[in-house]
Coordinates of C-alpha atoms and ligand atoms in Angstrom, one line a residue:
N1 CA -38.1 20.8 -33.4
M2 CA -36.7 19.5 -36.6
P3 CA -38.0 15.5 -37.2
I4 CA -35.5 13.4 -36.6
L5 CA -33.8 11.2 -39.4
E6 CA -35.9 8.1 -38.8
Q7 CA -38.9 10.1 -39.3
C8 CA -38.3 10.6 -43.1
Y9 CA -40.3 8.2 -44.6
N10 CA -39.6 9.0 -48.3
L11 CA -37.9 11.4 -50.5
L12 CA -40.5 14.2 -50.2
D13 CA -39.8 14.4 -46.5
F14 CA -36.3 15.5 -47.0
E15 CA -37.5 18.5 -48.6
A16 CA -39.9 19.4 -46.0
V17 CA -36.9 19.1 -43.5
A18 CA -34.5 20.9 -45.9
K19 CA -36.7 23.9 -46.4
N20 CA -36.8 24.5 -42.3
V21 CA -33.2 24.4 -42.2
M22 CA -31.1 25.6 -44.8
K23 CA -29.9 29.4 -45.2
R24 CA -32.7 30.9 -47.1
T25 CA -30.5 31.7 -50.0
A26 CA -29.4 28.4 -50.3
W27 CA -32.7 26.9 -50.1
A28 CA -33.3 29.6 -52.7
Y29 CA -30.8 28.2 -54.9
Y30 CA -31.8 24.5 -54.9
S31 CA -35.5 24.7 -55.0
S32 CA -35.7 27.4 -58.0
A33 CA -36.8 26.8 -61.6
A34 CA -37.3 28.5 -64.4
D35 CA -40.2 31.6 -64.5
D36 CA -43.4 30.1 -63.4
E37 CA -42.0 26.6 -62.2
I38 CA -45.1 25.2 -64.6
T39 CA -42.3 22.7 -65.8
M40 CA -40.8 21.8 -62.4
R41 CA -44.5 20.8 -61.3
E42 CA -45.2 19.0 -64.6
N43 CA -41.9 16.7 -63.9
R44 CA -43.8 15.6 -60.7
N45 CA -47.5 15.4 -62.3
A46 CA -46.1 13.2 -65.5
Y47 CA -45.2 10.4 -63.3
H48 CA -49.0 10.8 -61.7
K49 CA -50.1 10.3 -65.0
I50 CA -48.7 6.6 -65.7
W51 CA -50.6 3.5 -64.1
F52 CA -49.1 0.4 -63.4
R53 CA -50.8 -3.1 -65.5
P54 CA -49.0 -5.6 -62.9
R55 CA -48.7 -9.4 -63.6
V56 CA -49.6 -11.7 -60.6
L57 CA -48.6 -15.1 -59.4
Q58 CA -45.0 -14.7 -60.5
D59 CA -42.8 -16.0 -57.7
V60 CA -41.3 -12.5 -56.3
T61 CA -39.5 -14.1 -53.4
D62 CA -36.2 -13.3 -54.7
I63 CA -36.1 -9.4 -56.4
D64 CA -32.6 -8.3 -58.0
L65 CA -32.6 -4.9 -58.7
S66 CA -29.4 -4.3 -60.3
T67 CA -28.5 -3.3 -63.6
T68 CA -25.7 -1.7 -65.8
M69 CA -25.1 2.0 -67.0
L70 CA -22.7 2.6 -69.8
G71 CA -21.1 -0.7 -68.7
T72 CA -21.0 0.0 -65.0
K73 CA -23.0 -2.4 -62.8
V74 CA -25.1 -0.8 -60.2
D75 CA -27.5 -1.9 -57.5
I76 CA -30.2 0.0 -58.1
P77 CA -31.2 2.1 -61.5
F78 CA -31.0 5.4 -60.3
Y79 CA -27.7 7.8 -60.4
V80 CA -27.1 10.9 -58.4
T81 CA -27.1 13.5 -61.0
A82 CA -24.9 16.7 -61.3
T83 CA -26.3 19.7 -59.3
A84 CA -23.9 22.7 -58.4
L85 CA -23.0 24.4 -55.5
G86 CA -22.7 21.2 -52.9
K87 CA -21.5 23.3 -50.2
L88 CA -24.3 25.6 -50.2
G89 CA -26.4 23.0 -48.3
N90 CA -23.5 20.9 -46.6
P91 CA -20.0 22.4 -45.3
E92 CA -18.5 19.3 -47.1
G93 CA -20.0 19.8 -50.3
E94 CA -20.3 16.9 -52.9
V95 CA -18.0 14.5 -51.1
V96 CA -20.7 13.7 -49.1
L97 CA -23.0 12.6 -52.2
T98 CA -19.4 10.6 -53.1
R99 CA -19.5 8.6 -49.9
G100 CA -23.5 8.0 -50.2
A101 CA -23.0 6.6 -53.8
R102 CA -20.1 4.5 -52.9
K103 CA -22.0 2.6 -49.9
H104 CA -25.0 1.9 -52.4
N105 CA -22.9 1.4 -55.6
V106 CA -24.5 4.0 -57.4
I107 CA -22.9 6.5 -59.6
Q108 CA -22.3 9.9 -59.2
M109 CA -22.2 12.4 -61.8
I110 CA -19.6 15.2 -60.9
P111 CA -20.8 18.8 -62.1
T112 CA -18.6 21.2 -63.6
L113 CA -19.6 24.0 -61.1
A114 CA -19.3 21.9 -58.1
S115 CA -18.0 23.4 -54.9
C116 CA -15.4 21.0 -54.2
S117 CA -12.7 20.7 -56.9
F118 CA -12.8 17.8 -59.1
D119 CA -9.8 15.7 -57.7
E120 CA -11.6 16.3 -54.3
I121 CA -14.6 14.6 -55.6
V122 CA -12.7 11.9 -57.5
D123 CA -10.0 11.7 -54.3
A124 CA -13.3 11.0 -52.1
A125 CA -14.5 7.9 -54.0
E126 CA -12.8 4.5 -53.6
D127 CA -11.0 2.3 -56.0
G128 CA -13.5 1.0 -58.5
Q129 CA -16.2 3.4 -57.7
C130 CA -17.9 4.8 -60.8
Q131 CA -18.0 8.5 -61.4
W132 CA -18.9 10.5 -64.4
L133 CA -18.4 14.3 -65.5
Q134 CA -20.7 16.6 -66.3
L135 CA -19.8 19.2 -68.8
Y136 CA -20.7 22.7 -69.0
V137 CA -18.7 23.8 -72.4
N138 CA -16.4 26.8 -72.2
K139 CA -16.0 29.5 -74.3
N140 CA -12.2 28.4 -74.6
R141 CA -12.1 25.1 -76.1
D142 CA -8.6 24.5 -74.4
I143 CA -10.2 25.2 -71.1
T144 CA -12.9 22.2 -72.0
K145 CA -10.0 19.9 -73.4
R146 CA -8.1 20.2 -70.3
I147 CA -11.2 19.1 -68.3
V148 CA -12.2 16.5 -70.0
Q149 CA -9.0 15.0 -70.9
H150 CA -8.2 15.3 -66.9
A151 CA -11.5 13.6 -66.0
E152 CA -10.6 10.5 -68.6
K153 CA -7.2 10.4 -66.7
R154 CA -8.6 10.3 -63.4
G155 CA -11.1 7.5 -64.4
C156 CA -14.3 9.0 -65.2
K157 CA -16.4 6.7 -67.0
G158 CA -19.2 9.0 -68.5
L159 CA -18.6 12.6 -70.2
F160 CA -22.6 14.5 -70.2
I161 CA -22.5 17.3 -72.0
T162 CA -25.4 19.8 -70.8
V163 CA -27.0 20.8 -73.9
D164 CA -30.0 22.4 -72.5
A165 CA -28.4 25.7 -71.2
P166 CA -26.8 27.9 -73.6
Q167 CA -28.1 30.7 -71.3
L168 CA -29.0 30.0 -67.5
G169 CA -32.6 30.2 -67.1
R170 CA -34.3 33.0 -64.9
R171 CA -34.9 31.5 -61.6
E172 CA -36.6 34.2 -59.8
K173 CA -37.0 32.8 -56.3
D174 CA -32.9 32.9 -56.8
M175 CA -32.4 36.1 -58.1
R176 CA -35.0 37.5 -54.9
S177 CA -32.4 36.1 -52.6
K178 CA -29.9 38.6 -53.4
F179 CA -27.4 35.9 -53.5
S180 CA -24.1 37.1 -52.0
D181 CA -21.3 34.6 -51.5
V182 CA -20.8 31.4 -54.2
G183 CA -18.7 29.8 -51.6
S184 CA -16.9 28.0 -54.1
N185 CA -13.8 27.8 -56.4
V186 CA -15.5 27.0 -59.6
Q187 CA -14.1 27.6 -62.7
S188 CA -15.9 30.5 -63.8
S189 CA -14.7 32.4 -60.8
S190 CA -10.9 32.9 -62.7
G191 CA -10.9 36.1 -64.6
D192 CA -15.1 36.4 -65.1
N193 CA -16.7 39.4 -64.2
V194 CA -18.9 38.0 -61.8
D195 CA -22.5 39.8 -61.4
R196 CA -23.8 38.9 -58.0
S197 CA -27.0 40.5 -58.5
Q198 CA -29.1 38.2 -60.9
G199 CA -28.6 35.5 -58.3
A200 CA -26.2 32.4 -57.6
A201 CA -26.8 30.4 -60.9
R202 CA -26.5 33.7 -63.3
A203 CA -23.3 34.8 -61.2
I204 CA -21.1 31.5 -62.2
S205 CA -22.4 30.2 -65.6
S206 CA -21.1 33.4 -67.9
F207 CA -18.2 31.1 -69.5
I208 CA -20.7 28.9 -70.9
D209 CA -20.4 28.8 -74.8
P210 CA -23.9 29.7 -76.4
S211 CA -21.8 28.9 -79.8
L212 CA -22.4 25.2 -78.8
S213 CA -24.0 23.3 -81.8
W214 CA -23.9 19.7 -83.6
K215 CA -20.4 20.5 -85.5
D216 CA -19.1 20.5 -82.2
I217 CA -19.5 16.8 -81.3
P218 CA -16.9 15.4 -83.9
W219 CA -14.2 17.3 -81.9
F220 CA -15.7 15.7 -78.6
L221 CA -15.3 12.8 -79.7
S222 CA -12.0 13.2 -80.9
I223 CA -10.5 14.5 -77.8
T224 CA -11.8 11.4 -75.4
K225 CA -12.7 7.6 -75.3
M226 CA -15.3 8.1 -72.6
P227 CA -18.9 7.3 -73.6
I228 CA -20.6 10.9 -74.6
I229 CA -24.1 11.6 -73.6
L230 CA -26.1 14.5 -74.4
K231 CA -27.9 15.9 -71.3
G232 CA -31.1 17.7 -71.7
V233 CA -32.4 16.5 -75.2
Q234 CA -36.2 17.1 -75.3
C235 CA -37.7 15.5 -78.5
V236 CA -37.5 12.8 -80.6
E237 CA -35.9 14.2 -83.8
D238 CA -33.0 15.3 -81.5
V239 CA -32.5 11.8 -80.1
I240 CA -32.2 10.5 -83.6
R241 CA -29.6 13.3 -84.7
A242 CA -27.7 12.1 -81.3
C243 CA -27.7 8.5 -82.4
H244 CA -26.4 9.7 -85.9
A245 CA -23.8 12.0 -84.7
G246 CA -22.1 8.9 -83.1
V247 CA -22.9 10.0 -79.5
H248 CA -23.6 7.1 -76.5
G249 CA -26.5 8.2 -75.0
V250 CA -29.0 10.8 -74.0
V251 CA -30.3 12.2 -71.0
L252 CA -34.2 13.3 -71.5
S253 CA -34.2 16.2 -69.3
N254 CA -35.0 19.4 -68.5
H255 CA -33.0 20.5 -65.8
G256 CA -35.0 19.9 -63.3
G257 CA -37.6 23.0 -64.7
R258 CA -34.6 25.3 -64.5
Q259 CA -34.0 25.9 -67.7
L260 CA -37.1 26.5 -70.4
D261 CA -40.5 26.8 -68.8
F262 CA -42.7 24.7 -70.6
A263 CA -40.3 22.1 -71.9
R264 CA -42.0 18.9 -71.2
S265 CA -41.4 16.4 -68.5
G266 CA -38.3 13.7 -69.2
I267 CA -41.1 10.9 -68.6
E268 CA -43.3 12.3 -71.5
V269 CA -40.4 13.0 -73.8
L270 CA -39.4 8.9 -73.5
A271 CA -42.6 7.8 -74.0
E272 CA -42.6 9.8 -77.6
V273 CA -39.4 8.8 -78.3
M274 CA -38.6 5.0 -77.8
P275 CA -41.7 3.6 -80.2
V276 CA -39.8 5.8 -82.9
L277 CA -36.3 4.2 -81.9
R278 CA -37.6 0.7 -81.8
E279 CA -39.4 1.3 -85.3
R280 CA -36.6 2.6 -87.0
G281 CA -34.0 -0.2 -85.2
L282 CA -32.1 2.2 -83.0
E283 CA -33.2 1.3 -79.5
N284 CA -30.0 -0.5 -79.2
K285 CA -27.9 2.2 -80.4
L286 CA -28.1 4.5 -77.6
E287 CA -28.3 4.4 -73.8
I288 CA -31.6 6.8 -72.7
F289 CA -31.8 8.2 -69.5
V290 CA -34.1 10.5 -67.7
D291 CA -34.3 12.9 -65.3
G292 CA -36.5 15.2 -63.1
G293 CA -39.0 14.6 -60.5
V294 CA -37.8 11.1 -59.7
R295 CA -38.9 10.8 -56.1
R296 CA -40.5 7.5 -56.0
A297 CA -39.2 3.9 -56.7
T298 CA -42.6 3.7 -58.9
D299 CA -41.2 6.6 -60.9
I300 CA -37.9 4.5 -61.7
I301 CA -40.2 1.6 -62.5
K302 CA -42.2 3.4 -64.6
A303 CA -39.2 4.7 -66.8
L304 CA -37.6 1.4 -67.3
C305 CA -40.8 0.2 -68.3
L306 CA -40.9 3.1 -71.1
G307 CA -37.3 1.6 -72.2
A308 CA -35.0 4.0 -70.0
K309 CA -31.8 2.6 -68.9
G310 CA -31.6 4.3 -65.6
V311 CA -33.0 7.8 -64.2
G312 CA -31.0 10.9 -62.6
I313 CA -32.3 12.0 -59.2
G314 CA -30.9 15.6 -58.2
R315 CA -32.9 17.8 -55.5
P316 CA -33.6 14.9 -53.4
F317 CA -30.0 14.1 -52.3
L318 CA -29.2 17.8 -52.0
Y319 CA -32.0 18.4 -49.4
A320 CA -31.1 14.7 -47.4
M321 CA -27.7 16.4 -47.4
S322 CA -28.8 19.4 -46.3
A323 CA -30.4 18.5 -43.5
Y324 CA -28.4 15.1 -42.3
G325 CA -25.6 15.3 -43.9
L326 CA -24.2 11.6 -45.0
P327 CA -26.5 9.8 -42.5
G328 CA -29.7 11.4 -44.6
V329 CA -28.1 10.9 -48.2
D330 CA -27.9 6.8 -47.2
R331 CA -31.3 6.8 -45.7
A332 CA -32.5 8.3 -48.8
M333 CA -30.9 6.0 -51.1
Q334 CA -31.8 3.1 -48.6
L335 CA -35.6 4.3 -48.9
L336 CA -35.2 4.2 -52.6
K337 CA -34.0 0.6 -52.5
D338 CA -36.7 -0.7 -50.1
E339 CA -39.4 1.2 -52.3
M340 CA -38.1 -0.5 -55.6
E341 CA -37.9 -3.7 -53.9
M342 CA -41.5 -3.8 -52.6
N343 CA -43.0 -2.3 -55.9
M344 CA -41.2 -4.8 -58.1
R345 CA -42.8 -7.5 -56.1
L346 CA -46.3 -6.2 -56.5
I347 CA -46.3 -5.5 -60.2
G348 CA -44.7 -9.1 -60.4
C349 CA -41.3 -8.7 -61.6
Q350 CA -38.2 -10.1 -60.2
N351 CA -35.9 -8.2 -62.1
V352 CA -34.9 -4.9 -64.4
T353 CA -34.9 -6.8 -67.4
Q354 CA -38.3 -8.0 -67.2
L355 CA -39.6 -4.5 -67.1
N356 CA -41.5 -3.5 -70.3
P357 CA -44.1 -1.4 -71.6
S358 CA -47.0 -3.7 -71.3
L359 CA -46.5 -3.2 -67.4
V360 CA -47.6 0.6 -67.5
D361 CA -51.0 2.2 -68.8
T362 CA -49.8 5.5 -70.6
R363 CA -52.8 6.3 -71.8
G364 CA -53.5 9.5 -69.6
L365 CA -50.0 11.1 -71.0
S366 CA -50.9 14.2 -73.0
M367 CA -49.4 13.0 -76.2
H368 CA -52.0 10.5 -76.6
Ligands
FNR1 C1 -29.5 21.0 -61.7 N1 -28.9 20.7 -62.6 C2 -27.8 21.0 -63.0 N2 -27.3 20.3 -64.6 C3 -26.6 20.4 -65.2 O1 -26.1 19.8 -66.1 N3 -25.3 20.9 -64.5 C4 -25.4 21.8 -63.3 O2 -24.7 22.2 -63.0 C5 -26.8 21.7 -62.6 N4 -26.7 22.4 -61.5 C6 -27.9 22.0 -61.0 C7 -28.3 22.7 -59.8 C8 -29.3 22.4 -58.9 C9 -29.7 23.0 -57.4 C10 -30.0 21.3 -59.1 C11 -31.5 21.2 -58.7 C12 -30.3 21.1 -60.8 C13 -30.2 19.7 -63.3 C14 -30.0 18.4 -62.7 O3 -28.8 17.7 -63.2 C15 -31.2 17.4 -63.0 O4 -31.4 17.8 -64.5 C16 -32.5 17.8 -62.4 O5 -32.0 18.3 -60.8 C17 -33.4 16.7 -61.9 O6 -34.3 17.2 -61.5 P1 -34.8 16.8 -60.0 O7 -34.4 15.6 -59.6 O8 -33.8 17.7 -59.5 O9 -36.0 17.0 -59.6

């Protein structure tokens, strides 16, 4: 007696359904996080420590949720972030997310470790639909260069280099589920000696280069014209370093709590970063994104008030796709739009350019 789709009233509802209907191994891979999963829980908790300071009497008849990210106009300030192994949840895999993103005019970030091939995911997009590439950097830089230049040729509009995963975190739920079938044609499977005893994540990630360093950034800037964004930056020092390295943006992220347990939440780091960037006049040099634990439109609004250009959302769309396929993804995105329109009215803003720090009370964040 699974609830029908219309009984899902928010993004968290999809998670409860997915847990019941998904294969145990797939659920373990999607839902797991590192060690004691403290960071994953904190990703939600941190949003609960921020309160609104709404303005009244603002004429909120018409609300415009649109914005731009890396130069692309989108309907609402979130994107579908990269999550590996889409076919664990749905036989069609990542292309289901592509279609949902198209319908709602939001951007999809294509994972290096997608279940569908990169070209299948690009082919599933319609003309003009914006996609980005998430990159795990291979020890073999020729492979990396080929992936990046192919993505640019196929029209990708951003290169997100994951920098929080020199080694994949230990996700014990995933390890316990004795992952046995990767069920994908991920790049790592060619030639690597895949050890399946350590869970899905570790089985597919042995190609990632732990020697990646700041010294490599000029090389990336030299092989592509796509904007380069570092995904997984976690403190203000590294944001400033990224700025001086000449990249175009950062994602303040802890990989959905799947890497370093006791990493701080992205929203907490954002509150640390933005005042320093403003003080140094660097706030327009980079686009700052945040992900991790975004489940409500109020979370999106809080992140934008604190200075984020947009937020990434991962698991909720995987769960919606796993439970209900494309209609689930469609409904999840529509619910966010409806929630955001209403909450923009209630805080007294007609459009996202009006969102600013004076609309939030962040005294509950532990940095204060
Ligand atoms: C991820 N994430 C991720 N990130 C990345 O850079 N490369 C990857 O291959 C993956 N794979 C992946 C798989 C699964 C199942 C999850 C849940 C996450 C991290 C992802 O991009 C993002 O940082 C988090 O998912 C954001 O947190 P929420 O929205 O899932 O709470």
